[in-house]
Amino acid sequence: MTDTPDLHMLTGAYALDALEDEERQAFEAHLTRCAACEQEVRELSAAAARLGLAATLSPPAHLKNQVMGRITEVRQEPPHAPVSVVYRQAPRGRALRWALAACVAGMAVLGGTTVWQHHQADEARRQAWATQVQSERIAEVLSAPDAKVASAAVTGGAHGSVVVSRSRDKAVFIASGMAEPPKGKVYELWFADGDHMRPAGLMDPSRADQSVLLAGAVGEASGMGVTLEPAGGSKQPTTQPLALLDLPA
């Protein structure tokens, strides 16, 4: 078989191993003389391999109609051949290229959806793991043999308690009845090292009742406080404390 225009149309089918023996042999001989087709085969093979790594999922019902509609609309150009080579695309070659382009587009949609779902699942697992670890650390402080408690009222009618374990060098703030902070604000916790206030974490603005493990070691702190701060927290308090509690010795 001679080097005909149809051979330039077979890059996609060759990358997907969809050629008959005679066509494959002729195309492989053509590849040795056509750098453009060789490059396109490498790119299509790599894309097919990456798509093959994605987990499978059921496509949405409307995807088939979209792909079939695109077959009649998408024009896939042949690889760039030397300018001295002039040929007219055969109807079969055009149809094959259009179909392959539509199929690759459909697989890309599915692959992108799969990657997004995989990322979402990973994020959910990460958050669940972090919540479990935090709960275990809070339980360790509350159940410590040397755990001691101090309580105080919080401005606005809420109530707060701080549990301290000196052996673990950790403290937990337990709040009940906290009002939802204004939009763009958050409750921030502080350790009081004498006159210096040290950031100790943020509370969940969506929860009225919660237990929060204060960030950092208790160290030489003699007390703790709660203030209302801009979202994201502050390095130093910007408002008057809503609550001040002495840490039990």
Backbone as CSV, one residue per row, in Angstrom:
resi,resn,N_x,N_y,N_z,CA_x,CA_y,CA_z,C_x,C_y,C_z
1,MET,0.856,-1.195,0.000,0.000,0.000,0.000,0.887,1.238,0.000
2,THR,0.551,2.206,-0.793,1.360,3.415,-0.900,0.953,4.418,0.156
3,ASP,1.758,5.478,0.244,1.529,6.529,1.225,0.376,7.401,0.736
4,THR,-0.845,7.152,1.188,-2.034,7.867,0.718,-2.517,8.821,1.797
5,PRO,-3.361,9.805,1.417,-3.896,10.738,2.410,-4.617,10.051,3.551
6,ASP,-5.248,8.889,3.305,-5.985,8.200,4.354,-5.092,7.859,5.544
7,LEU,-3.840,7.591,5.313,-2.950,7.208,6.404,-2.809,8.307,7.438
8,HIS,-2.878,9.551,7.005,-2.804,10.653,7.960,-4.030,10.683,8.883
9,MET,-5.099,10.035,8.492,-6.335,10.038,9.271,-6.370,8.933,10.318
10,LEU,-5.355,8.092,10.384,-5.417,6.890,11.225,-4.681,7.024,12.551
11,THR,-4.212,8.216,12.900,-3.430,8.361,14.143,-4.249,7.978,15.374
12,GLY,-5.499,8.460,15.443,-6.332,8.159,16.611,-6.655,6.684,16.717
13,ALA,-7.044,6.075,15.605,-7.372,4.649,15.619,-6.149,3.817,15.987
14,TYR,-4.966,4.220,15.508,-3.730,3.485,15.835,-3.418,3.597,17.329
15,ALA,-3.580,4.817,17.919,-3.300,5.021,19.345,-4.232,4.193,20.216
16,LEU,-5.466,3.943,19.716,-6.443,3.153,20.476,-6.428,1.677,20.086
17,ASP,-5.445,1.280,19.264,-5.300,-0.109,18.827,-6.575,-0.601,18.145
18,ALA,-7.100,0.233,17.230,-8.366,-0.091,16.572,-8.191,-0.361,15.081
19,LEU,-6.958,-0.607,14.612,-6.719,-0.871,13.194,-6.642,-2.366,12.937
20,GLU,-7.061,-2.753,11.740,-6.868,-4.133,11.313,-5.400,-4.334,10.977
21,ASP,-4.996,-5.596,10.871,-3.573,-5.913,10.687,-2.972,-5.216,9.479
22,GLU,-3.663,-5.259,8.327,-3.121,-4.662,7.104,-2.975,-3.156,7.254
23,GLU,-4.005,-2.523,7.832,-3.938,-1.072,8.030,-2.838,-0.710,9.012
24,ARG,-2.709,-1.493,10.094,-1.685,-1.192,11.083,-0.293,-1.287,10.496
25,GLN,-0.031,-2.329,9.713,1.285,-2.490,9.095,1.591,-1.340,8.144
26,ALA,0.593,-0.937,7.348,0.808,0.174,6.423,1.044,1.482,7.194
27,PHE,0.293,1.675,8.276,0.448,2.914,9.028,1.784,2.959,9.754
28,GLU,2.233,1.822,10.284,3.530,1.795,10.963,4.661,2.104,9.991
29,ALA,4.536,1.633,8.753,5.533,1.987,7.737,5.470,3.481,7.434
30,HIS,4.255,4.034,7.409,4.064,5.470,7.172,4.672,6.295,8.305
31,LEU,4.585,5.796,9.547,5.113,6.532,10.698,6.610,6.780,10.594
32,THR,7.325,5.864,9.981,8.774,6.012,9.856,9.149,7.185,8.957
33,ARG,8.173,7.681,8.147,8.457,8.763,7.215,7.674,10.039,7.523
34,CYS,6.789,10.012,8.546,5.927,11.166,8.817,6.080,11.599,10.278
35,ALA,6.876,12.643,10.490,7.117,13.119,11.852,5.854,13.670,12.503
36,ALA,4.973,14.300,11.708,3.755,14.876,12.269,2.848,13.796,12.835
37,CYS,2.666,12.701,12.101,1.835,11.611,12.588,2.480,10.935,13.808
38,GLU,3.787,10.806,13.779,4.482,10.181,14.908,4.253,10.970,16.196
39,GLN,4.356,12.300,16.094,4.131,13.133,17.275,2.683,13.028,17.753
40,GLU,1.720,13.052,16.808,0.314,12.990,17.203,-0.008,11.652,17.852
41,VAL,0.563,10.560,17.370,0.347,9.249,17.975,0.863,9.242,19.410
42,ARG,2.041,9.830,19.637,2.589,9.876,20.995,1.647,10.630,21.930
43,GLU,1.126,11.779,21.456,0.250,12.589,22.297,-1.069,11.879,22.582
44,LEU,-1.668,11.257,21.538,-2.929,10.552,21.736,-2.750,9.329,22.627
45,SER,-1.640,8.625,22.497,-1.383,7.449,23.340,-1.226,7.850,24.792
46,ALA,-0.520,8.964,25.030,-0.350,9.441,26.402,-1.684,9.850,27.007
47,ALA,-2.516,10.530,26.203,-3.829,10.952,26.700,-4.694,9.737,27.023
48,ALA,-4.673,8.731,26.173,-5.463,7.521,26.415,-4.993,6.812,27.684
49,ALA,-3.670,6.795,27.915,-3.136,6.150,29.120,-3.580,6.887,30.379
50,ARG,-3.542,8.239,30.335,-3.961,9.007,31.511,-5.441,8.793,31.793
51,LEU,-6.265,8.780,30.742,-7.695,8.556,30.942,-7.957,7.164,31.491
52,GLY,-7.124,6.215,31.110,-7.311,4.851,31.594,-7.048,4.709,33.077
53,LEU,-6.292,5.640,33.671,-6.010,5.581,35.100,-7.184,6.051,35.932
54,ALA,-8.113,6.798,35.339,-9.239,7.347,36.098,-10.216,6.243,36.448
55,ALA,-10.840,6.357,37.616,-11.875,5.398,38.007,-13.102,5.595,37.134
56,THR,-13.801,4.505,36.891,-14.988,4.608,36.050,-16.169,5.110,36.848
57,LEU,-17.134,5.716,36.179,-18.377,6.153,36.789,-19.438,6.209,35.720
58,SER,-20.693,6.168,36.169,-21.801,6.207,35.223,-21.942,7.610,34.669
59,PRO,-21.929,7.764,33.328,-22.049,9.104,32.747,-23.471,9.618,32.923
60,PRO,-23.671,10.925,32.993,-25.019,11.473,33.065,-25.802,11.144,31.809
61,ALA,-27.129,11.054,31.947,-27.972,10.598,30.845,-27.869,11.492,29.614
62,HIS,-27.608,12.786,29.819,-27.596,13.706,28.690,-26.269,13.701,27.926
63,LEU,-25.230,13.008,28.471,-23.913,13.086,27.845,-23.902,12.445,26.459
64,LYS,-24.609,11.307,26.300,-24.603,10.628,25.006,-25.142,11.542,23.915
65,ASN,-26.257,12.235,24.193,-26.831,13.134,23.198,-25.867,14.259,22.845
66,GLN,-25.137,14.770,23.866,-24.177,15.846,23.605,-23.045,15.359,22.711
67,VAL,-22.529,14.158,23.009,-21.421,13.618,22.220,-21.865,13.350,20.789
68,MET,-23.042,12.732,20.628,-23.520,12.433,19.281,-23.777,13.713,18.487
69,GLY,-24.249,14.759,19.174,-24.462,16.025,18.495,-23.162,16.663,18.054
70,ARG,-22.109,16.497,18.869,-20.820,17.099,18.538,-20.160,16.437,17.335
71,ILE,-20.496,15.175,17.079,-19.872,14.465,15.958,-20.107,15.199,14.649
72,THR,-21.277,15.790,14.510,-21.609,16.479,13.249,-21.131,17.921,13.233
73,GLU,-20.575,18.401,14.349,-20.185,19.809,14.437,-18.679,20.022,14.505
74,VAL,-17.960,19.076,15.110,-16.526,19.264,15.358,-15.725,18.857,14.144
75,ARG,-14.871,19.746,13.675,-13.967,19.438,12.551,-12.577,19.228,13.113
76,GLN,-12.016,18.065,12.928,-10.688,17.739,13.402,-9.701,17.840,12.259
77,GLU,-8.744,18.735,12.367,-7.770,18.917,11.306,-6.768,17.763,11.313
78,PRO,-6.208,17.407,10.148,-5.175,16.372,10.102,-3.873,16.932,10.649
79,PRO,-2.912,16.059,10.988,-1.610,16.551,11.432,-0.956,17.371,10.331
80,HIS,-0.146,18.349,10.742,0.490,19.227,9.765,1.526,18.455,8.956
81,ALA,1.255,18.240,7.684,2.194,17.561,6.797,3.054,18.609,6.105
82,PRO,4.173,18.202,5.507,4.999,19.175,4.782,4.161,19.936,3.766
83,VAL,4.487,21.201,3.566,3.677,22.057,2.703,3.651,21.553,1.266
84,SER,4.619,20.733,0.878,4.642,20.236,-0.492,3.627,19.125,-0.718
85,VAL,3.090,18.582,0.366,2.112,17.501,0.236,0.726,18.104,0.225
86,VAL,-0.026,17.906,-0.843,-1.378,18.446,-0.970,-2.319,17.285,-1.229
87,TYR,-3.393,17.186,-0.420,-4.339,16.112,-0.637,-5.716,16.576,-0.212
88,ARG,-6.718,15.821,-0.623,-8.102,16.113,-0.271,-8.583,15.037,0.700
89,GLN,-9.173,15.466,1.816,-9.616,14.500,2.811,-10.708,13.612,2.243
90,ALA,-10.544,12.318,2.454,-11.576,11.370,2.032,-12.719,11.404,3.033
91,PRO,-13.970,11.175,2.619,-15.116,11.206,3.524,-14.942,10.273,4.712
92,ARG,-14.440,9.038,4.481,-14.280,8.105,5.586,-13.292,8.623,6.613
93,GLY,-12.206,9.257,6.146,-11.210,9.800,7.070,-11.798,10.899,7.926
94,ARG,-12.598,11.794,7.319,-13.219,12.887,8.088,-14.138,12.335,9.162
95,ALA,-14.974,11.369,8.791,-15.928,10.815,9.757,-15.197,10.166,10.926
96,LEU,-14.096,9.442,10.597,-13.332,8.791,11.649,-12.730,9.806,12.601
97,ARG,-12.143,10.878,12.035,-11.528,11.894,12.894,-12.573,12.586,13.748
98,TRP,-13.746,12.889,13.171,-14.809,13.536,13.948,-15.249,12.628,15.091
99,ALA,-15.441,11.353,14.802,-15.900,10.421,15.835,-14.874,10.288,16.947
100,LEU,-13.581,10.175,16.560,-12.533,10.064,17.570,-12.457,11.324,18.424
101,ALA,-12.572,12.490,17.799,-12.530,13.741,18.554,-13.678,13.802,19.544
102,ALA,-14.885,13.388,19.117,-16.041,13.414,20.008,-15.849,12.441,21.156
103,CYS,-15.310,11.235,20.864,-15.090,10.252,21.923,-14.068,10.736,22.934
104,VAL,-12.957,11.311,22.441,-11.936,11.833,23.352,-12.511,12.953,24.202
105,ALA,-13.345,13.830,23.591,-13.976,14.908,24.355,-14.866,14.337,25.444
106,GLY,-15.631,13.280,25.093,-16.497,12.658,26.095,-15.700,12.043,27.219
107,MET,-14.597,11.335,26.890,-13.766,10.736,27.933,-13.124,11.793,28.800
108,ALA,-12.763,12.927,28.215,-12.162,14.007,28.996,-13.154,14.547,30.011
109,VAL,-14.434,14.661,29.605,-15.462,15.118,30.544,-15.576,14.149,31.703
110,LEU,-15.661,12.843,31.372,-15.773,11.832,32.420,-14.538,11.824,33.305
111,GLY,-13.347,11.945,32.667,-12.125,11.966,33.466,-12.082,13.138,34.407
112,GLY,-12.491,14.333,33.912,-12.504,15.520,34.774,-13.471,15.365,35.923
113,THR,-14.654,14.769,35.656,-15.630,14.545,36.715,-15.091,13.577,37.747
114,THR,-14.421,12.526,37.279,-13.869,11.542,38.197,-12.802,12.159,39.089
115,VAL,-11.910,12.951,38.508,-10.862,13.608,39.297,-11.481,14.516,40.348
116,TRP,-12.538,15.283,39.955,-13.200,16.190,40.907,-13.825,15.399,42.040
117,GLN,-14.526,14.281,41.720,-15.151,13.475,42.758,-14.099,12.844,43.659
118,HIS,-12.975,12.419,43.074,-11.899,11.836,43.882,-11.343,12.878,44.847
119,HIS,-11.175,14.114,44.367,-10.678,15.187,45.231,-11.653,15.454,46.366
120,GLN,-12.968,15.488,46.037,-13.972,15.738,47.071,-13.950,14.642,48.124
121,ALA,-13.824,13.393,47.696,-13.791,12.277,48.640,-12.556,12.362,49.527
122,ASP,-11.402,12.702,48.932,-10.178,12.853,49.720,-10.322,13.952,50.762
123,GLU,-10.943,15.065,50.361,-11.127,16.178,51.285,-12.055,15.790,52.426
124,ALA,-13.121,15.048,52.124,-14.045,14.604,53.167,-13.350,13.663,54.140
125,ARG,-12.526,12.741,53.613,-11.786,11.830,54.488,-10.787,12.588,55.353
126,ARG,-10.136,13.585,54.763,-9.160,14.365,55.528,-9.847,15.109,56.677
127,GLN,-10.994,15.729,56.388,-11.712,16.458,57.421,-12.216,15.532,58.518
128,ALA,-12.721,14.344,58.122,-13.198,13.389,59.119,-12.054,12.927,60.016
129,TRP,-10.892,12.685,59.389,-9.726,12.253,60.176,-9.295,13.353,61.143
130,ALA,-9.266,14.613,60.662,-8.858,15.730,61.518,-9.832,15.907,62.683
131,THR,-11.141,15.747,62.414,-12.136,15.873,63.475,-11.963,14.780,64.514
132,GLN,-11.686,13.565,64.062,-11.484,12.455,64.990,-10.264,12.695,65.865
133,VAL,-9.170,13.133,65.264,-7.949,13.400,66.034,-8.199,14.487,67.075
134,GLN,-8.912,15.556,66.661,-9.202,16.647,67.580,-10.059,16.160,68.743
135,SER,-11.057,15.335,68.450,-11.930,14.806,69.506,-11.140,13.951,70.492
136,GLU,-10.216,13.154,69.975,-9.405,12.304,70.849,-8.516,13.152,71.753
137,ARG,-7.959,14.230,71.223,-7.106,15.099,72.040,-7.909,15.815,73.117
138,ILE,-9.133,16.230,72.760,-10.002,16.860,73.760,-10.330,15.863,74.862
139,ALA,-10.660,14.618,74.477,-10.993,13.586,75.455,-9.814,13.296,76.375
140,GLU,-8.602,13.342,75.846,-7.418,13.096,76.665,-7.278,14.149,77.764
141,VAL,-7.570,15.406,77.426,-7.472,16.477,78.421,-8.583,16.330,79.461
142,LEU,-9.820,16.093,79.003,-10.953,16.006,79.925,-10.830,14.817,80.871
143,SER,-10.195,13.741,80.397,-10.090,12.535,81.229,-8.764,12.445,81.971
144,ALA,-7.896,13.445,81.835,-6.590,13.414,82.513,-6.783,13.388,84.027
145,PRO,-5.977,12.625,84.758,-6.124,12.529,86.217,-6.004,13.877,86.927
146,ASP,-5.240,14.801,86.354,-5.039,16.101,87.015,-5.907,17.201,86.401
147,ALA,-6.939,16.845,85.625,-7.794,17.846,84.986,-8.555,18.655,86.027
148,LYS,-8.529,19.982,85.854,-9.244,20.875,86.758,-10.085,21.852,85.928
149,VAL,-11.193,22.339,86.524,-12.162,23.136,85.790,-12.379,24.488,86.449
150,ALA,-12.523,25.518,85.619,-12.940,26.854,86.070,-14.035,27.330,85.125
151,SER,-15.043,28.022,85.659,-16.188,28.450,84.850,-16.461,29.928,85.022
152,ALA,-17.148,30.508,84.028,-17.518,31.924,84.087,-18.614,32.189,83.074
153,ALA,-19.354,33.268,83.294,-20.377,33.692,82.336,-19.705,34.382,81.162
154,VAL,-20.354,34.275,79.995,-19.874,34.928,78.784,-20.883,36.003,78.405
155,THR,-20.393,37.181,78.044,-21.282,38.281,77.657,-22.295,37.818,76.617
156,GLY,-23.573,38.120,76.846,-24.625,37.711,75.925,-25.440,36.553,76.436
157,GLY,-25.164,36.108,77.672,-25.951,35.038,78.273,-25.381,33.650,78.095
158,ALA,-24.245,33.490,77.447,-23.626,32.177,77.266,-22.836,31.797,78.513
159,HIS,-22.360,30.579,78.526,-21.576,30.076,79.655,-20.333,29.375,79.126
160,GLY,-19.225,29.562,79.820,-17.977,28.947,79.395,-17.230,28.306,80.545
161,SER,-16.562,27.199,80.258,-15.709,26.515,81.231,-14.385,26.188,80.566
162,VAL,-13.322,26.218,81.343,-12.022,25.819,80.831,-11.512,24.660,81.676
163,VAL,-11.081,23.606,80.995,-10.522,22.427,81.655,-9.040,22.390,81.345
164,VAL,-8.215,22.287,82.377,-6.761,22.342,82.206,-6.124,21.068,82.735
165,SER,-5.211,20.508,81.955,-4.380,19.405,82.414,-2.932,19.875,82.353
166,ARG,-2.358,20.113,83.514,-0.963,20.586,83.546,-0.002,19.497,83.085
167,SER,-0.340,18.227,83.351,0.558,17.146,82.931,0.626,17.044,81.410
168,ARG,-0.477,17.357,80.753,-0.501,17.330,79.289,-0.209,18.703,78.697
169,ASP,-0.169,19.722,79.543,0.122,21.088,79.115,-0.890,21.573,78.077
170,LYS,-2.163,21.178,78.273,-3.219,21.530,77.336,-4.454,22.010,78.078
171,ALA,-5.298,22.772,77.344,-6.546,23.269,77.914,-7.654,23.160,76.885
172,VAL,-8.875,22.949,77.367,-10.065,22.849,76.512,-11.095,23.861,76.998
173,PHE,-11.649,24.623,76.061,-12.710,25.579,76.384,-14.040,24.968,75.964
174,ILE,-14.986,24.903,76.914,-16.308,24.331,76.659,-17.329,25.461,76.740
175,ALA,-18.018,25.717,75.629,-18.971,26.828,75.565,-20.374,26.294,75.336
176,SER,-21.353,26.980,75.899,-22.758,26.639,75.672,-23.560,27.923,75.528
177,GLY,-24.469,27.929,74.561,-25.341,29.080,74.364,-24.679,30.267,73.695
178,MET,-23.608,30.034,72.927,-22.937,31.147,72.246,-23.812,31.657,71.109
179,ALA,-24.005,32.971,71.066,-24.770,33.573,69.968,-23.930,33.531,68.690
180,GLU,-24.593,33.418,67.543,-23.862,33.444,66.275,-23.212,34.807,66.098
181,PRO,-21.919,34.854,65.810,-21.243,36.154,65.667,-21.756,36.911,64.449
182,PRO,-21.615,38.241,64.449,-22.025,39.027,63.271,-21.266,38.559,62.028
183,LYS,-21.841,38.821,60.865,-21.208,38.438,59.602,-19.819,39.065,59.507
184,GLY,-18.837,38.258,59.124,-17.471,38.750,59.005,-16.707,38.758,60.314
185,LYS,-17.300,38.174,61.369,-16.648,38.128,62.680,-16.538,36.687,63.154
186,VAL,-15.659,36.471,64.132,-15.450,35.141,64.692,-15.011,35.286,66.143
187,TYR,-15.356,34.299,66.976,-14.880,34.282,68.357,-13.461,33.720,68.374
188,GLU,-12.560,34.448,69.025,-11.169,33.990,69.129,-10.821,33.757,70.588
189,LEU,-10.043,32.694,70.830,-9.608,32.324,72.177,-8.175,32.791,72.392
190,TRP,-7.867,33.105,73.662,-6.544,33.632,74.003,-6.036,33.022,75.297
191,PHE,-4.724,32.808,75.354,-4.046,32.544,76.621,-3.551,33.874,77.174
192,ALA,-3.663,34.055,78.472,-3.161,35.269,79.121,-1.856,34.938,79.822
193,ASP,-0.741,35.409,79.235,0.573,35.258,79.858,0.886,36.580,80.561
194,GLY,0.409,36.735,81.782,0.534,38.025,82.450,-0.327,39.046,81.737
195,ASP,0.290,40.124,81.256,-0.446,41.150,80.523,-0.472,40.882,79.020
196,HIS,0.205,39.848,78.588,0.282,39.544,77.156,-0.761,38.502,76.785
197,MET,-1.540,38.773,75.717,-2.544,37.830,75.233,-1.979,37.062,74.032
198,ARG,-2.022,35.735,74.122,-1.461,34.868,73.090,-2.591,34.152,72.342
199,PRO,-2.646,34.250,70.979,-3.724,33.583,70.234,-3.770,32.088,70.526
200,ALA,-4.984,31.554,70.717,-5.137,30.141,71.069,-6.215,29.455,70.215
201,GLY,-6.548,30.048,69.062,-7.478,29.368,68.163,-8.801,30.086,68.012
202,LEU,-9.576,29.616,67.035,-10.865,30.204,66.701,-11.984,29.214,67.001
203,MET,-13.158,29.733,67.353,-14.330,28.905,67.561,-15.114,28.767,66.258
204,ASP,-15.925,27.736,66.176,-16.781,27.519,65.014,-17.962,28.477,65.117
205,PRO,-18.095,29.451,64.203,-19.160,30.448,64.324,-20.562,29.879,64.137
206,SER,-20.682,28.662,63.612,-22.000,28.090,63.336,-22.537,27.248,64.492
207,ARG,-21.752,27.081,65.561,-22.159,26.203,66.664,-22.308,26.992,67.950
208,ALA,-23.481,26.838,68.609,-23.727,27.509,69.887,-23.040,26.772,71.022
209,ASP,-22.953,25.447,70.915,-22.323,24.615,71.942,-21.143,23.874,71.318
210,GLN,-19.989,23.980,71.945,-18.813,23.312,71.386,-17.692,23.216,72.402
211,SER,-16.791,22.269,72.144,-15.578,22.113,72.940,-14.389,22.342,72.023
212,VAL,-13.483,23.207,72.433,-12.367,23.604,71.576,-11.059,23.357,72.313
213,LEU,-10.161,22.609,71.687,-8.816,22.439,72.229,-8.020,23.688,71.927
214,LEU,-7.566,24.397,72.968,-6.824,25.637,72.739,-5.501,25.325,72.058
215,ALA,-5.168,26.110,71.058,-3.944,25.900,70.287,-2.732,26.312,71.116
216,GLY,-1.719,25.473,71.086,-0.501,25.792,71.820,-0.515,25.221,73.228
217,ALA,0.622,25.330,73.877,0.772,24.813,75.234,0.241,25.823,76.250
218,VAL,-0.201,25.308,77.386,-0.638,26.194,78.469,0.553,27.000,78.973
219,GLY,1.674,26.312,79.152,2.887,27.004,79.609,2.681,27.722,80.928
220,GLU,3.076,28.987,80.969,2.964,29.791,82.185,1.694,30.638,82.195
221,ALA,0.775,30.357,81.300,-0.455,31.151,81.238,-1.220,31.060,82.554
222,SER,-1.750,32.201,82.984,-2.532,32.245,84.219,-4.026,32.337,83.946
223,GLY,-4.394,32.607,82.710,-5.808,32.735,82.388,-6.045,32.604,80.903
224,MET,-7.311,32.736,80.505,-7.685,32.692,79.089,-8.856,33.649,78.872
225,GLY,-9.051,34.050,77.604,-10.135,34.968,77.300,-10.767,34.666,75.963
226,VAL,-11.936,35.300,75.734,-12.666,35.167,74.474,-12.989,36.567,73.976
227,THR,-12.658,36.847,72.708,-12.989,38.145,72.113,-13.668,37.928,70.772
228,LEU,-14.289,38.978,70.270,-14.909,38.964,68.944,-13.956,39.658,67.981
229,GLU,-13.513,38.924,66.951,-12.487,39.431,66.045,-12.934,39.316,64.585
230,PRO,-12.248,40.035,63.667,-12.547,39.863,62.237,-12.309,38.418,61.812
231,ALA,-13.054,37.978,60.797,-12.902,36.610,60.293,-11.434,36.315,59.995
232,GLY,-10.973,35.160,60.433,-9.574,34.805,60.262,-8.757,35.056,61.510
233,GLY,-9.316,35.843,62.450,-8.625,36.093,63.710,-7.643,37.243,63.652
234,SER,-7.125,37.593,64.829,-6.169,38.697,64.965,-4.946,38.228,65.736
235,LYS,-3.858,38.974,65.589,-2.643,38.648,66.336,-2.714,39.147,67.769
236,GLN,-3.495,40.200,67.982,-3.745,40.742,69.309,-5.216,41.114,69.400
237,PRO,-5.834,41.034,70.578,-7.259,41.366,70.703,-7.548,42.781,70.213
238,THR,-8.651,42.933,69.495,-9.073,44.248,69.002,-10.358,44.716,69.675
239,THR,-10.944,43.864,70.554,-12.170,44.227,71.274,-12.035,43.852,72.740
240,GLN,-12.945,44.359,73.559,-12.964,43.991,74.967,-13.358,42.516,75.101
241,PRO,-12.765,41.798,76.055,-13.073,40.376,76.232,-14.546,40.144,76.556
242,LEU,-15.107,39.112,75.945,-16.455,38.673,76.292,-16.438,37.793,77.529
243,ALA,-15.289,37.210,77.813,-15.117,36.376,79.010,-13.650,36.311,79.355
244,LEU,-13.352,36.295,80.653,-11.997,36.100,81.175,-12.079,35.032,82.260
245,LEU,-11.245,34.013,82.148,-11.249,32.931,83.125,-9.847,32.714,83.653
246,ASP,-9.721,32.580,84.963,-8.444,32.203,85.563,-8.233,30.705,85.377
247,LEU,-7.053,30.330,84.932,-6.780,28.909,84.779,-6.534,28.284,86.141
248,PRO,-7.198,27.165,86.454,-6.987,26.523,87.749,-5.546,26.055,87.887
249,ALA,-5.006,26.198,89.061,-3.608,25.837,89.315,-3.450,24.319,89.272
